[in-house]
Structures are given as structure tokens and as C-alpha cells.
Coordinates of C-alpha atoms and ligand atoms in Angstrom, one line a residue:
Chain A
M1 CA -15.1 -26.8 -8.6
Q2 CA -14.8 -23.2 -9.2
A3 CA -11.3 -21.2 -9.2
A4 CA -10.9 -19.2 -7.0
L5 CA -8.3 -17.5 -8.2
Q6 CA -7.2 -18.0 -12.5
I7 CA -4.6 -16.2 -14.5
S8 CA -3.6 -16.5 -18.1
G9 CA -0.9 -15.1 -19.9
L10 CA 0.3 -12.6 -17.5
K11 CA 3.4 -10.4 -18.3
K12 CA 4.8 -7.6 -16.4
T13 CA 7.6 -5.6 -17.2
Y14 CA 8.3 -2.7 -15.3
K15 CA 9.6 0.6 -15.8
G16 CA 13.6 0.4 -17.1
G17 CA 13.1 -3.3 -19.1
F18 CA 12.7 -5.8 -17.1
Q19 CA 10.5 -8.2 -17.4
A20 CA 9.8 -10.1 -14.1
V21 CA 6.7 -12.3 -15.1
K22 CA 7.1 -13.7 -18.7
G23 CA 3.8 -15.3 -19.9
L24 CA 2.0 -17.1 -16.7
D25 CA -0.7 -19.1 -16.4
L26 CA -2.1 -20.2 -13.4
E27 CA -5.4 -21.7 -11.9
V28 CA -6.0 -22.0 -8.2
Q29 CA -9.4 -24.0 -7.0
K30 CA -11.6 -22.7 -4.2
G31 CA -11.0 -23.7 -1.2
D32 CA -7.4 -25.1 -1.8
F33 CA -4.1 -24.5 0.0
F34 CA -1.9 -23.3 -2.8
A35 CA 2.1 -22.7 -2.2
L36 CA 3.9 -20.4 -5.4
L37 CA 7.3 -21.8 -4.8
G38 CA 10.6 -20.4 -6.4
P39 CA 13.7 -19.0 -5.7
N40 CA 14.1 -15.0 -4.9
G41 CA 13.0 -13.1 -7.3
A42 CA 11.2 -15.4 -9.8
G43 CA 8.4 -13.5 -9.9
K44 CA 6.7 -14.1 -6.6
S45 CA 5.6 -10.8 -5.9
T46 CA 5.1 -9.0 -8.6
T47 CA 2.4 -11.7 -9.2
I48 CA 0.8 -11.3 -6.0
G49 CA 0.7 -7.4 -6.3
V50 CA -0.8 -7.8 -10.0
I51 CA -3.5 -10.0 -8.4
T52 CA -4.0 -7.4 -5.5
S53 CA -3.2 -4.1 -7.9
L54 CA -0.9 -3.1 -6.4
V55 CA 1.4 -3.3 -9.7
N56 CA 0.1 -2.6 -12.7
K57 CA 0.7 -5.5 -15.0
T58 CA 1.5 -5.7 -18.6
A59 CA -0.4 -8.2 -20.3
G60 CA -2.9 -11.0 -19.8
T61 CA -5.4 -11.1 -17.3
V62 CA -6.7 -12.1 -13.2
K63 CA -10.0 -13.8 -12.2
V64 CA -10.9 -13.9 -8.8
F65 CA -14.2 -16.2 -8.3
G66 CA -14.6 -15.1 -12.3
H67 CA -14.3 -11.4 -11.5
D68 CA -12.1 -9.9 -14.3
I69 CA -10.1 -7.3 -12.6
D70 CA -9.6 -5.2 -15.6
K71 CA -13.6 -5.0 -15.7
E72 CA -14.9 -5.7 -11.8
L73 CA -11.6 -4.2 -9.9
D74 CA -14.0 -3.8 -6.5
T75 CA -16.0 -7.3 -6.5
A76 CA -12.2 -9.4 -6.9
K77 CA -11.2 -7.2 -4.6
S78 CA -13.4 -7.6 -1.8
F79 CA -12.6 -11.4 -1.9
L80 CA -9.1 -10.7 -1.1
G81 CA -6.9 -10.5 2.2
L82 CA -3.2 -9.9 1.1
V83 CA -0.3 -10.4 3.6
P84 CA 2.2 -8.5 2.0
Q85 CA 6.4 -9.3 2.2
E86 CA 7.1 -6.3 3.9
F87 CA 5.3 -4.9 6.7
N88 CA 3.1 -1.7 4.9
F89 CA 1.3 -0.5 8.4
N90 CA 1.7 2.7 9.5
Q91 CA 4.0 2.2 12.5
F92 CA 2.6 4.6 14.6
E93 CA -0.6 3.7 14.9
A94 CA -1.6 0.9 17.2
P95 CA -2.9 -2.5 16.2
L96 CA -6.5 -1.3 17.2
T97 CA -6.0 1.7 15.1
I98 CA -5.1 -0.4 11.9
L99 CA -7.2 -2.9 12.0
V100 CA -10.3 -0.7 12.2
N101 CA -9.4 1.2 9.9
Q102 CA -8.5 -1.0 7.2
A103 CA -11.5 -3.0 7.9
G104 CA -13.2 0.4 7.1
Y105 CA -11.7 0.6 3.8
Y106 CA -13.9 -2.8 2.8
G107 CA -16.9 -0.8 4.2
V108 CA -17.4 -2.8 7.6
P109 CA -18.9 -0.7 9.8
R110 CA -17.2 0.2 13.1
Q111 CA -18.8 -1.5 15.8
L112 CA -18.2 -5.0 13.5
A113 CA -14.8 -3.9 12.8
F114 CA -14.3 -3.6 16.8
E115 CA -15.6 -7.4 17.1
R116 CA -14.1 -8.1 14.8
T117 CA -10.4 -6.9 15.7
E118 CA -10.8 -8.3 19.3
K119 CA -11.5 -11.7 17.4
Y120 CA -8.4 -11.4 15.7
L121 CA -6.1 -9.6 17.7
K122 CA -6.7 -12.4 20.5
Q123 CA -6.8 -15.2 17.6
L124 CA -3.4 -14.1 17.0
D125 CA -1.7 -13.6 20.7
L126 CA -2.1 -9.5 20.2
W127 CA -4.5 -8.6 22.0
D128 CA -2.0 -7.3 24.7
K129 CA -0.6 -5.3 22.4
R130 CA -3.1 -3.5 20.9
N131 CA -2.9 0.0 21.7
E132 CA 1.0 -0.4 21.6
P133 CA 2.6 1.6 18.9
S134 CA 3.0 -1.0 16.3
R135 CA 6.4 0.1 15.8
N136 CA 7.5 -1.6 19.1
L137 CA 6.3 -5.5 18.2
S138 CA 8.5 -7.9 17.6
G139 CA 9.1 -9.0 13.4
G140 CA 6.8 -12.2 14.3
M141 CA 4.4 -10.0 16.0
K142 CA 4.3 -7.4 13.0
R143 CA 3.7 -10.5 10.3
R144 CA 0.8 -11.6 12.9
L145 CA -0.6 -8.1 13.0
M146 CA -1.1 -7.9 9.1
I147 CA -2.5 -11.7 8.8
A148 CA -5.2 -10.1 11.5
R149 CA -5.3 -7.2 9.1
A150 CA -6.3 -9.3 6.1
L151 CA -8.9 -10.9 7.6
M152 CA -10.9 -8.3 9.0
H153 CA -13.4 -8.2 6.1
E154 CA -13.5 -12.1 5.9
P155 CA -12.1 -12.2 3.0
Q156 CA -12.9 -15.7 0.6
V157 CA -8.8 -15.7 -0.4
L158 CA -6.2 -15.5 1.8
I159 CA -2.8 -14.5 0.1
L160 CA 0.2 -14.6 1.7
D161 CA 4.1 -13.5 0.2
E162 CA 6.5 -15.4 2.0
P163 CA 4.8 -15.5 5.5
T164 CA 7.5 -17.6 7.4
A165 CA 10.4 -15.5 5.9
G166 CA 12.1 -14.0 9.1
V167 CA 10.3 -15.8 12.0
D168 CA 11.3 -18.4 13.6
I169 CA 10.5 -22.4 14.2
E170 CA 8.1 -22.2 16.8
L171 CA 6.1 -19.3 15.3
R172 CA 6.5 -20.4 12.3
R173 CA 4.7 -23.7 13.2
H174 CA 2.1 -21.7 15.4
M175 CA 1.3 -19.7 12.1
W176 CA 1.6 -22.9 10.1
N177 CA -1.7 -24.6 12.4
Y178 CA -3.5 -20.9 12.7
L179 CA -3.5 -21.4 8.9
R180 CA -4.7 -24.7 8.6
E181 CA -7.5 -23.5 11.1
L182 CA -8.4 -20.7 8.3
N183 CA -8.2 -23.5 5.6
A184 CA -10.3 -26.0 7.9
E185 CA -13.4 -23.3 7.6
G186 CA -13.0 -22.7 4.1
I187 CA -11.1 -20.1 3.4
T188 CA -8.4 -20.6 0.7
I189 CA -4.7 -19.9 1.0
I190 CA -2.2 -19.3 -1.5
L191 CA 1.1 -18.7 0.3
T192 CA 4.3 -18.0 -1.5
T193 CA 7.6 -19.3 -0.3
H194 CA 10.8 -20.2 -1.1
Y195 CA 11.1 -22.8 1.7
L196 CA 10.3 -26.2 0.0
E197 CA 9.5 -27.4 3.7
E198 CA 7.3 -25.0 4.0
A199 CA 4.9 -25.7 0.8
E200 CA 5.5 -29.4 1.8
M201 CA 3.9 -29.2 4.9
L202 CA 0.8 -26.7 4.6
C203 CA -0.2 -27.4 0.8
R204 CA -2.2 -29.7 -1.0
N205 CA -1.1 -28.4 -4.7
I206 CA 2.2 -26.7 -5.7
A207 CA 3.3 -24.2 -8.8
I208 CA 7.2 -23.6 -8.7
I209 CA 7.9 -20.5 -11.0
D210 CA 11.4 -19.9 -11.9
Q211 CA 12.0 -16.9 -13.8
G212 CA 9.0 -15.1 -14.5
L213 CA 7.3 -19.2 -16.0
I214 CA 5.4 -21.6 -14.0
V215 CA 7.9 -24.4 -14.3
E216 CA 5.9 -26.8 -12.3
N217 CA 2.3 -27.1 -11.5
T218 CA 0.8 -30.4 -9.9
S219 CA -0.6 -31.7 -6.6
M220 CA 2.2 -31.5 -3.4
K221 CA 2.1 -35.9 -3.7
A222 CA 2.9 -36.0 -7.7
L223 CA 5.9 -33.2 -6.9
L224 CA 7.0 -35.2 -4.1
A225 CA 7.5 -38.8 -6.2
K226 CA 8.5 -36.9 -9.0
L227 CA 11.3 -35.3 -6.3
H228 CA 11.7 -38.9 -5.4
V229 CA 12.8 -40.2 -8.8
E230 CA 16.4 -40.1 -10.5
T231 CA 16.6 -40.3 -14.0
F232 CA 20.5 -41.6 -14.8
V233 CA 21.7 -41.5 -18.7
L234 CA 23.8 -44.9 -19.5
D235 CA 26.5 -44.9 -22.5
I236 CA 25.5 -48.2 -24.3
I237 CA 27.4 -50.1 -27.1
P238 CA 24.7 -50.3 -29.7
T239 CA 23.4 -53.6 -30.0
K240 CA 19.9 -54.9 -32.2
Q241 CA 18.8 -56.1 -29.2
T242 CA 16.4 -53.6 -27.2
P243 CA 17.3 -53.5 -23.9
T244 CA 13.9 -53.8 -21.3
L245 CA 14.0 -53.3 -18.0
A246 CA 11.5 -54.6 -15.7
E247 CA 10.5 -52.7 -12.6
Y248 CA 12.5 -49.2 -13.8
P249 CA 10.1 -47.0 -16.3
S250 CA 13.3 -45.9 -19.3
R251 CA 13.4 -45.4 -22.6
L252 CA 16.2 -46.1 -25.7
I253 CA 17.4 -42.3 -27.0
D254 CA 19.2 -43.4 -29.0
D255 CA 21.1 -46.2 -29.9
H256 CA 23.8 -45.4 -27.4
T257 CA 22.2 -43.7 -24.8
F258 CA 19.4 -45.1 -22.7
E259 CA 18.2 -43.5 -19.7
V260 CA 16.5 -45.1 -16.4
D261 CA 14.2 -43.9 -13.6
V262 CA 15.3 -45.1 -10.4
D263 CA 13.1 -44.5 -7.5
K264 CA 15.2 -43.8 -4.1
S265 CA 13.4 -46.8 -2.3
Q266 CA 15.2 -48.7 -5.1
S267 CA 18.6 -50.1 -6.0
I268 CA 20.1 -50.0 -8.7
N269 CA 21.8 -53.2 -8.7
D270 CA 19.2 -54.6 -10.3
V271 CA 19.7 -52.8 -13.3
F272 CA 23.0 -53.7 -14.5
I273 CA 21.8 -57.1 -13.9
Q274 CA 18.8 -57.2 -15.7
L275 CA 20.9 -55.2 -18.7
T276 CA 23.7 -58.1 -18.3
E277 CA 21.4 -60.6 -18.8
Q278 CA 20.2 -59.3 -22.6
G279 CA 24.1 -58.7 -22.9
I280 CA 24.1 -55.4 -23.1
S281 CA 27.2 -53.6 -21.6
V282 CA 27.4 -50.0 -20.3
Q283 CA 30.3 -48.3 -20.9
S284 CA 29.3 -44.9 -18.9
M285 CA 27.0 -43.8 -17.0
R286 CA 26.1 -40.3 -15.4
N287 CA 22.9 -38.2 -13.4
K288 CA 20.6 -36.9 -15.9
S289 CA 19.6 -33.0 -14.3
N290 CA 17.1 -31.5 -15.1
R291 CA 15.2 -27.9 -14.6
L292 CA 13.1 -28.7 -11.4
E293 CA 16.0 -30.8 -10.1
E294 CA 18.6 -27.7 -10.7
L295 CA 15.7 -25.5 -9.5
F296 CA 15.8 -27.2 -6.0
L297 CA 19.2 -27.2 -6.0
T298 CA 18.9 -23.0 -5.7
L299 CA 16.5 -23.5 -3.2
V300 CA 18.4 -25.9 -1.1
A301 CA 20.6 -23.6 -1.0
N302 CA 18.7 -20.7 -0.6
N303 CA 16.9 -22.7 2.7
A304 CA 20.8 -23.7 4.2
A305 CA 21.4 -20.2 4.9
P306 CA 17.9 -18.8 5.7
K307 CA 17.8 -15.1 6.7
A308 CA 16.7 -15.5 10.3
K309 CA 15.7 -12.4 12.2
G310 CA 14.5 -12.4 15.9
N311 CA 11.3 -13.4 15.8
Chain B
M1 CA -19.5 9.2 -7.4
M2 CA -22.5 7.4 -5.5
L3 CA -22.4 7.6 -1.8
S4 CA -23.0 3.8 -1.0
F5 CA -22.9 2.4 2.3
R6 CA -19.1 1.5 1.5
N7 CA -18.3 4.3 0.3
R8 CA -19.2 6.2 3.0
V9 CA -17.7 3.9 5.6
A10 CA -14.2 3.7 3.8
L11 CA -14.5 7.8 3.9
T12 CA -15.8 8.0 7.5
S13 CA -12.3 5.6 8.0
I14 CA -10.1 7.8 6.0
L15 CA -11.2 11.1 7.5
Y16 CA -11.0 9.5 11.1
K17 CA -7.7 8.5 10.4
E18 CA -6.5 11.7 8.8
I19 CA -7.9 13.4 12.0
H20 CA -6.7 11.1 14.2
R21 CA -3.1 11.6 13.0
F22 CA -2.9 15.3 13.7
M23 CA -5.4 15.2 17.0
R24 CA -2.4 12.4 18.1
I25 CA 1.2 15.0 17.0
W26 CA -1.2 18.0 18.4
V27 CA 2.1 20.3 19.4
Q28 CA 3.5 19.8 15.8
T29 CA 0.2 20.7 14.8
L30 CA -1.8 22.8 16.5
V31 CA 0.6 25.0 19.0
P32 CA 3.2 26.1 16.3
P33 CA -0.4 28.4 14.7
A34 CA -1.0 29.7 17.6
I35 CA 2.4 31.0 18.9
T36 CA 3.0 32.0 15.3
I37 CA 0.0 34.3 15.2
S38 CA 0.7 35.7 18.6
L39 CA 4.1 36.6 17.7
Y40 CA 2.3 38.4 14.8
F41 CA 0.3 40.3 16.6
V42 CA 3.1 41.5 19.0
I43 CA 5.6 42.9 16.0
F44 CA 2.8 44.0 13.5
G45 CA -0.1 45.0 15.7
S46 CA 1.3 46.2 18.8
L47 CA 5.1 47.5 18.0
I48 CA 4.6 48.4 14.0
G49 CA 1.1 48.6 13.4
K50 CA 0.8 51.7 15.7
R51 CA 3.1 53.9 13.2
I52 CA 1.6 52.4 10.5
G53 CA -2.3 53.6 11.1
E54 CA -5.2 53.1 9.4
M55 CA -5.5 50.5 6.4
G56 CA -8.5 50.5 4.2
G57 CA -10.2 52.2 7.0
F58 CA -9.5 50.0 9.7
D59 CA -6.6 49.9 12.2
Y60 CA -4.2 48.4 11.3
M61 CA -4.4 44.9 14.1
S62 CA -7.7 44.3 12.3
F63 CA -6.9 44.9 8.9
I64 CA -4.5 42.1 9.1
V65 CA -6.6 39.2 11.4
P66 CA -8.6 38.0 8.5
G67 CA -5.1 37.1 6.4
L68 CA -3.5 35.8 9.2
I69 CA -6.8 33.5 9.9
M70 CA -6.1 33.0 6.1
M71 CA -2.1 32.4 6.2
S72 CA -2.6 29.3 8.9
V73 CA -5.6 27.8 7.0
I74 CA -3.5 27.9 4.0
T75 CA -0.7 26.3 5.7
N76 CA -1.8 23.6 7.9
S77 CA -4.8 22.0 4.8
Y78 CA -1.3 22.0 2.3
S79 CA 1.2 20.4 5.0
N80 CA -1.2 18.3 6.8
V81 CA -2.0 16.2 3.2
A82 CA 1.1 16.7 2.0
S83 CA 3.3 14.7 5.1
S84 CA 0.3 12.3 5.6
F85 CA -0.1 11.1 2.6
F86 CA 3.4 11.1 1.6
S87 CA 4.4 9.5 4.9
A88 CA 1.5 6.7 4.0
K89 CA 3.8 6.3 0.6
W90 CA 6.6 6.0 2.4
Q91 CA 5.4 3.7 4.8
R92 CA 3.3 1.6 2.2
N93 CA 0.5 1.8 4.0
V94 CA -1.3 3.7 1.5
E95 CA -1.2 0.0 -0.1
E96 CA -4.3 -0.9 2.4
M97 CA -6.2 1.4 0.8
L98 CA -4.7 0.6 -2.6
V99 CA -5.3 -3.0 -2.1
A100 CA -8.9 -2.4 -0.6
P101 CA -12.3 -1.4 -2.8
V102 CA -12.1 2.1 -2.3
P103 CA -12.9 4.1 -5.1
N104 CA -10.2 6.8 -6.1
W105 CA -12.0 9.8 -5.5
V106 CA -12.8 8.5 -1.5
I107 CA -9.3 8.5 -1.0
V108 CA -9.2 12.1 -2.7
A109 CA -12.1 13.3 -0.7
G110 CA -10.7 11.6 2.7
Y111 CA -7.4 13.1 2.4
V112 CA -8.2 16.5 1.6
G113 CA -11.2 16.3 4.0
G114 CA -8.7 15.5 6.6
G115 CA -6.4 18.6 5.5
M116 CA -9.5 20.9 5.5
C117 CA -10.3 19.5 9.0
R118 CA -6.9 20.6 10.0
G119 CA -7.3 23.9 8.4
I120 CA -10.0 24.9 9.5
L121 CA -9.2 23.8 13.4
V122 CA -6.0 25.7 13.2
G123 CA -8.0 28.7 11.6
S124 CA -10.2 28.6 14.6
I125 CA -7.6 27.9 17.1
V126 CA -6.1 31.2 15.4
T127 CA -9.1 33.2 15.2
L128 CA -9.0 32.7 19.8
V129 CA -6.0 33.4 20.0
S130 CA -6.9 37.0 17.9
L131 CA -9.6 37.5 20.1
L132 CA -7.0 38.4 23.4
F133 CA -5.3 40.9 20.9
V134 CA -8.4 42.4 19.0
D135 CA -12.1 42.9 18.6
I136 CA -13.1 40.7 16.4
Q137 CA -16.1 42.0 14.0
I138 CA -18.2 40.1 11.6
H139 CA -19.7 41.6 8.8
N140 CA -21.1 37.9 7.3
V141 CA -20.6 34.7 8.4
A142 CA -22.0 32.9 5.3
V143 CA -18.4 34.2 3.5
I144 CA -16.4 33.5 6.3
I145 CA -17.0 29.9 6.2
I146 CA -17.5 29.4 2.2
T147 CA -14.4 31.3 1.8
V148 CA -12.7 29.3 4.7
M149 CA -14.1 25.9 3.1
L150 CA -12.8 26.3 -0.6
T151 CA -9.5 27.7 0.1
S152 CA -9.0 24.9 2.7
A153 CA -10.1 22.6 -0.2
V154 CA -7.5 24.2 -3.3
F155 CA -4.4 23.4 -0.6
A156 CA -5.7 20.1 0.5
L157 CA -5.6 19.1 -2.6
G158 CA -2.3 21.1 -3.6
G159 CA -0.8 19.2 -0.7
L160 CA -1.9 15.9 -2.1
I161 CA -0.7 16.3 -5.7
N162 CA 2.9 17.8 -4.0
A163 CA 2.8 14.6 -2.2
I164 CA 2.2 12.2 -5.3
F165 CA 4.7 13.3 -7.2
A166 CA 7.3 13.4 -3.7
N167 CA 9.8 11.4 -3.3
S168 CA 11.6 12.4 -0.3
F169 CA 10.8 14.5 2.6
D170 CA 12.8 17.2 0.7
D171 CA 10.0 17.2 -2.1
I172 CA 7.3 17.9 0.4
S173 CA 8.8 21.3 1.4
I174 CA 10.0 22.4 -1.9
I175 CA 6.7 23.8 -2.7
P176 CA 5.8 25.7 0.3
T177 CA 9.1 27.1 0.7
F178 CA 8.9 27.9 -2.6
I179 CA 5.9 29.1 -3.7
L180 CA 3.2 29.3 -1.2
T181 CA 5.3 31.1 1.4
P182 CA 5.9 33.9 -1.6
L183 CA 2.6 33.7 -2.8
T184 CA 1.0 34.1 0.6
Y185 CA 3.1 37.2 1.7
L186 CA 2.4 39.0 -1.9
G187 CA -1.3 37.9 -1.3
G188 CA -2.3 41.2 0.1
V189 CA -2.3 40.1 4.2
F190 CA -0.3 42.6 5.3
Y191 CA -1.3 45.7 2.4
S192 CA -4.5 46.6 0.4
I193 CA -3.2 46.1 -2.7
S194 CA -4.7 49.2 -4.1
L195 CA -1.4 49.9 -2.6
L196 CA 0.8 48.8 -5.1
P197 CA 2.0 50.8 -8.5
E198 CA -0.5 49.6 -10.9
F199 CA 1.8 47.2 -12.5
W200 CA 1.8 45.4 -9.2
Q201 CA -1.9 45.6 -8.7
G202 CA -2.2 43.7 -11.7
V203 CA 0.4 41.0 -11.3
S204 CA -1.4 40.2 -7.9
Q205 CA -4.5 39.6 -10.1
I206 CA -3.1 36.2 -10.6
N207 CA -1.8 35.1 -6.6
P208 CA -5.3 33.0 -5.8
I209 CA -4.0 33.9 -2.4
V210 CA -5.6 37.7 -3.4
Y211 CA -8.5 37.0 -3.8
M212 CA -8.7 34.5 -0.8
V213 CA -7.6 36.7 1.5
N214 CA -10.0 39.5 0.4
A215 CA -13.4 37.2 0.2
F216 CA -12.2 36.5 3.8
R217 CA -11.5 40.1 5.2
Y218 CA -14.8 41.2 2.9
G219 CA -16.6 38.4 5.7
F220 CA -15.1 40.1 8.5
L221 CA -14.8 43.7 7.8
G222 CA -16.9 44.4 4.7
I223 CA -13.9 45.9 2.4
S224 CA -11.7 44.2 -0.5
D225 CA -9.6 44.3 -3.2
V226 CA -11.7 42.3 -5.7
S227 CA -14.9 41.5 -6.4
L228 CA -16.5 38.7 -4.6
T229 CA -18.0 37.2 -7.5
V230 CA -15.1 36.9 -9.4
A231 CA -13.0 35.6 -6.1
F232 CA -15.4 32.7 -5.3
T233 CA -15.5 31.9 -8.8
V234 CA -11.6 31.6 -9.5
I235 CA -11.1 29.7 -6.0
S236 CA -14.1 27.4 -7.3
L237 CA -12.0 27.3 -10.5
F238 CA -8.9 26.2 -8.3
V239 CA -10.5 23.1 -6.4
V240 CA -12.1 22.0 -9.4
T241 CA -8.8 21.8 -11.1
L242 CA -6.9 20.5 -8.7
F243 CA -9.2 17.8 -8.2
T244 CA -9.2 16.4 -11.7
I245 CA -5.6 16.7 -11.6
A246 CA -5.5 14.1 -8.4
M247 CA -8.1 11.9 -9.9
V248 CA -5.9 11.6 -12.9
L249 CA -2.7 11.0 -11.1
I250 CA -4.4 8.3 -8.5
S251 CA -6.5 5.9 -11.0
K252 CA -2.8 6.5 -13.1
G253 CA -1.1 5.1 -9.5
I254 CA 1.7 7.8 -10.3
G255 CA 3.4 7.3 -7.7
L256 CA 1.3 4.6 -6.1
R257 CA 1.7 1.5 -8.4
S258 CA 5.3 0.2 -9.9
Ligands
LIG1 N1 9.8 -1.9 -8.5 C1 10.6 -2.5 -9.8 N2 11.3 -2.4 -10.6 C2 11.7 -2.9 -11.7 N3 12.2 -4.4 -11.2 C3 11.6 -5.0 -10.2 C4 11.1 -4.3 -9.4 N4 10.3 -4.5 -8.3 C5 10.7 -6.6 -8.2 N5 12.2 -6.1 -9.8 C6 12.6 -7.0 -10.1 O1 11.9 -8.3 -10.7 C7 12.3 -9.5 -10.2 C8 11.1 -10.3 -9.4 O2 11.2 -9.5 -8.1 P1 10.0 -11.0 -7.2 O3 9.0 -10.4 -7.8 O4 9.7 -9.7 -6.1 O5 10.4 -11.5 -6.8 P2 10.0 -12.4 -5.4 O6 9.0 -11.9 -4.9 O7 9.7 -14.1 -6.4 O8 11.5 -12.7 -4.9 C9 13.4 -9.4 -9.4 O9 14.6 -9.6 -10.6 C10 13.6 -8.1 -8.7 O10 14.4 -7.5 -8.9
LIG2 MG1 9.0 -12.1 -3.1

């Protein structure tokens, strides 16, 4: 498989000295549906900005289908379509004008640009609004306008930065379906989100970013499996016998600390039955918190209070 | 700077967008200069001009027409690029170009070309309005065309550089108010600089607008306070210098990339 995107050692320090990205490595395969999940301020938009050359990087390399953005920027750019987090079109122009011009910037001749404009505006349910000044569109329509705009040069990779922020549930589902169709047609999709549910519904692979670093990079399946496991730390009275457990992955950390992984589908009673049989007594027990779980608590907290804003 | 097919399409798109923008808001962009020029004619031509008599061997109204046209070319090419590029930064739609494989020189050429179009269109409107008040003679069409092209390019580039540095809408009116307007009024639009004391004639030599107004006036009336060769050289140097500055600023992403 060919890598659509390869990032290595990416760092970004903004003017003023704040380091938003601290040495990030990431690889996305061609055809993937990839989520970059992380809380607000994690560095998602900064990373996307560097890939799409809106942000100057401080260090590291970025390659798009093998083309280094430092050496073959124009080639790299032509593979990418960007749907940014903030609305960034001319609010006084109508969708038709915005799209035809955008196609022009990529060298799509005008006639073809008009044909594609019609195709994408119809697919995204905006054809009726084609001549309306875009400031009059609703939030969800504006978001879809930006998706159409990103598709005008028929990119290989579509990057969406929090595409469903502020979009209501029903429209969100429409958008998800549309993105799935694009992916099925072969377009590699990378989206950032701080909704775990969104990543779960859509994506095959996922990277979790926090404070400018990737903390986890795996398949969605593996991640969910991991999240279904809870680790308990048992304080035991030291004995000569090494505790062993059937069915539960476990490890002896030192002679009085024993860790047990319990899947959410398993019962914890059996742990104690087995330990009792081995003559091991447990003095106390606590949940082991790990970085990933802590992160998810913040993500879940964010999800609990989404900034809903019309459609 | 190869004009590949892709670059040509990109350039046309920016030009089209720029022209479309000032045509859409024609009441703000095309009508005011026509009104202003009419006021100048009423005041300086009919009311005061008669008392001034001749200037440079022509009646006062004929003498000032080329300068007035040039003034409108200057202000309009400047303010078109300054407002359009600044507003593209402000609304962030400049990012539409930055993410696309558009070379920097195409961005500069597109915006500057748009500013030139507005300058030249407004110049033409002002010329037509002038015909209502005065007969316009033409001495040398080529000089008129070259001067108007170069001048509008200089000020369109100036407007672009202004917009690159601007952080607020106020920042794009400071240069026109404090630099452009004084230079224009002191640029020999309303008088022949040969009337000035020697010292001030010398000072006027460093005002680029003097060269533009005089070259332009030569094209109509065949008279000029400065040599045409010097005038074209000075204006061309301004074009080259400002273009280089604009290119460096955009390549570095000043005001565009964080
Ligand atoms: N232009 C900027 N100048 C300084 N700091 C910035 C700038 N843009 C973003 N940041 C900071 O960088 C961090 C990462 O921001 P961002 O990449 O937007 O995060 P995310 O998209 O994951 O929410 C945040 O702390 C943010 O405040
Ligand atoms: Mg963001």
C-alpha cells in the first residue's frame, strides 16, 4: 500500500514561543478513512495547516504521495483538498462564483469548472442557492459549500478539519454518508474531530493527538478493544507464590503490587475466586488510570457539552 | 515564470474575480470618480480656471485634464488592490489561493492586473466625462497608453504591499491619506512645476507622480516639465522595485501564514 501522507518529526512553534506541535509522526495509507482525534488545542488544526501550507512548520517533513512539500509543493498541493475548520470564503460571493474560481486556481478550465460546480452543488444540496450571497447560507450549508469547494479539482486526499462542529445531528449523518461515498470511490479521507463517536462511526484508522504529540495510532477496532479493558491495581500481601490468573491478562509489578486487565464483558468476581484459591490475600484495590483513559475523559467531557449552533 | 496552461487558468480566474468584484460594487467604485471629476471641472475649470488664464500655453482646463485623469487612475488602482487583498486576508479567502498550486507571481499579477483594470476603466470613464466640459486633443497615443499602464501597475503594487502589511481596515487608508494624496496634489496636476521656486522644483523631482502626470500630459498636449526618457525610466524602476518587494513579502508569507 502506498502512503498518501507521511509526516515525520513535525514541530511547530508559533511566534511568541508557544509550541503547538512537538515532534509528530503520522502515516495515512491511500484509500484510508482516517481520524485525527484530540481535545481542543491539541494541535490538530496546526498539523492540518502545515500539510496544506497555511502554516509554516518549524521542523520535520511532510510528504503527500511521496512528494515532499519543501521540494515539490505544487505537486503535493494538487493532491489535497481542504475543508478548514473556520469559514474562509468570501461571504459576498455566491457559491457558483466561489467554486468556479477555486477550480480555476487549480487550473481547471472554466467550462469543466461549471460542470463540476453543478455536479457538486447538486450532490451537496446547494444548487438552489448557487446565486445567493454565501453569507445568507446557514451554517450547515456553508460547511457543505466548503466541501464542494475542496472537491472542485477532484483531489486524491480530502482533509476535513472538524467538519461537523456546530452541525445538527441529522445533517451530520447526511455528511457522514456523503463522506463514506467519497471514500468508497477511492478518495483518502482524513478528518479531525473531538467527537469520539464521529471517529467511531466513520474511520478505519485513528491517531490520537494530545498536547502536540500522537499518543496512540492504531486501527479503530484495536482502539475500541483497548478502551473496553480496564486495568486494576491490587495491593497484595507478599507470598512466595506468584499469582496466576486464567482468562485475565495480569502481571506482578513487585512483590506486593499485582495488575489485572478485565474486559468490560468479564466479571471481576472470578479474579478474587482464583486468587483466594492460591492463598493470596488482597488488601486494597484501585483503577489504574492511564493517559489514554484520562484523555478520553476530557474528550467525553467535551462531547457532553457540544457547542451546538443552528445548522 | 512559465505561463503553463494551469497558471494561465489560475491567472484568468484571479483577474476575473477581481474585475467581478469592482463591477459588482460599481456604485462605490465607478461612480464616485465621475462625480469628483465633474466637481473639479466646475470649480477649477469654469469658476477659477477662467481667472488663472493659460498654463503651459493651454487654457487651464485643458492643462489639468490629463492630471485629473491620472489622479483617478492612481487612487483607483491603489485602493482596488488594497481593499480587495486586505478583505481577502480578513475573510481568509486568500487561503483559497494559498492551498492551491498557484505560484506567487500569479497571485501578484492577478491582483495587480485587477487593480490596473479598475484604474484604466475609471480613467476612461473620467476621460469621457471630461469630454462634456472640454475638447481633448491627443498628441501621442502610445505615450498615453504606456504611461497609464505603468502608473496603474505602480499603484496597484503599492496597494498590494499596503494590504500585505495591514492588520485593520484603518491601515489601508493611512497611506492614501498621508502619502498618496499629498504627493498627488504636489505632483503637478494643477500647475506646471516650472512655476515653482528653484528649490521646490528640485524637491518635486523626487516625487514619482510628477513623472507620471507629465508623461501623461505629454501624450495629450505634447508638453512636459520633465524628459520622457527620464519619466519612463523612473516609473519602470518603481514597477520593478515594488514587484520585487511584493514577491518577497508573499513568498515569506508575511501577514498570510502563521
Ligand atoms: N496563530 C497562532 N499563534 C499562537 N498560538 C496558536 C496559533 N494558532 C493556534 N495556536 C495555539 O496552538 C495550540 C494548538 O491549536 P490548534 O492546532 O488550533 O488545536 P486544535 O485544532 O487541536 O484545537 C493551541 O493552544 C492554540 O492556542
Ligand atoms: Mg482545530
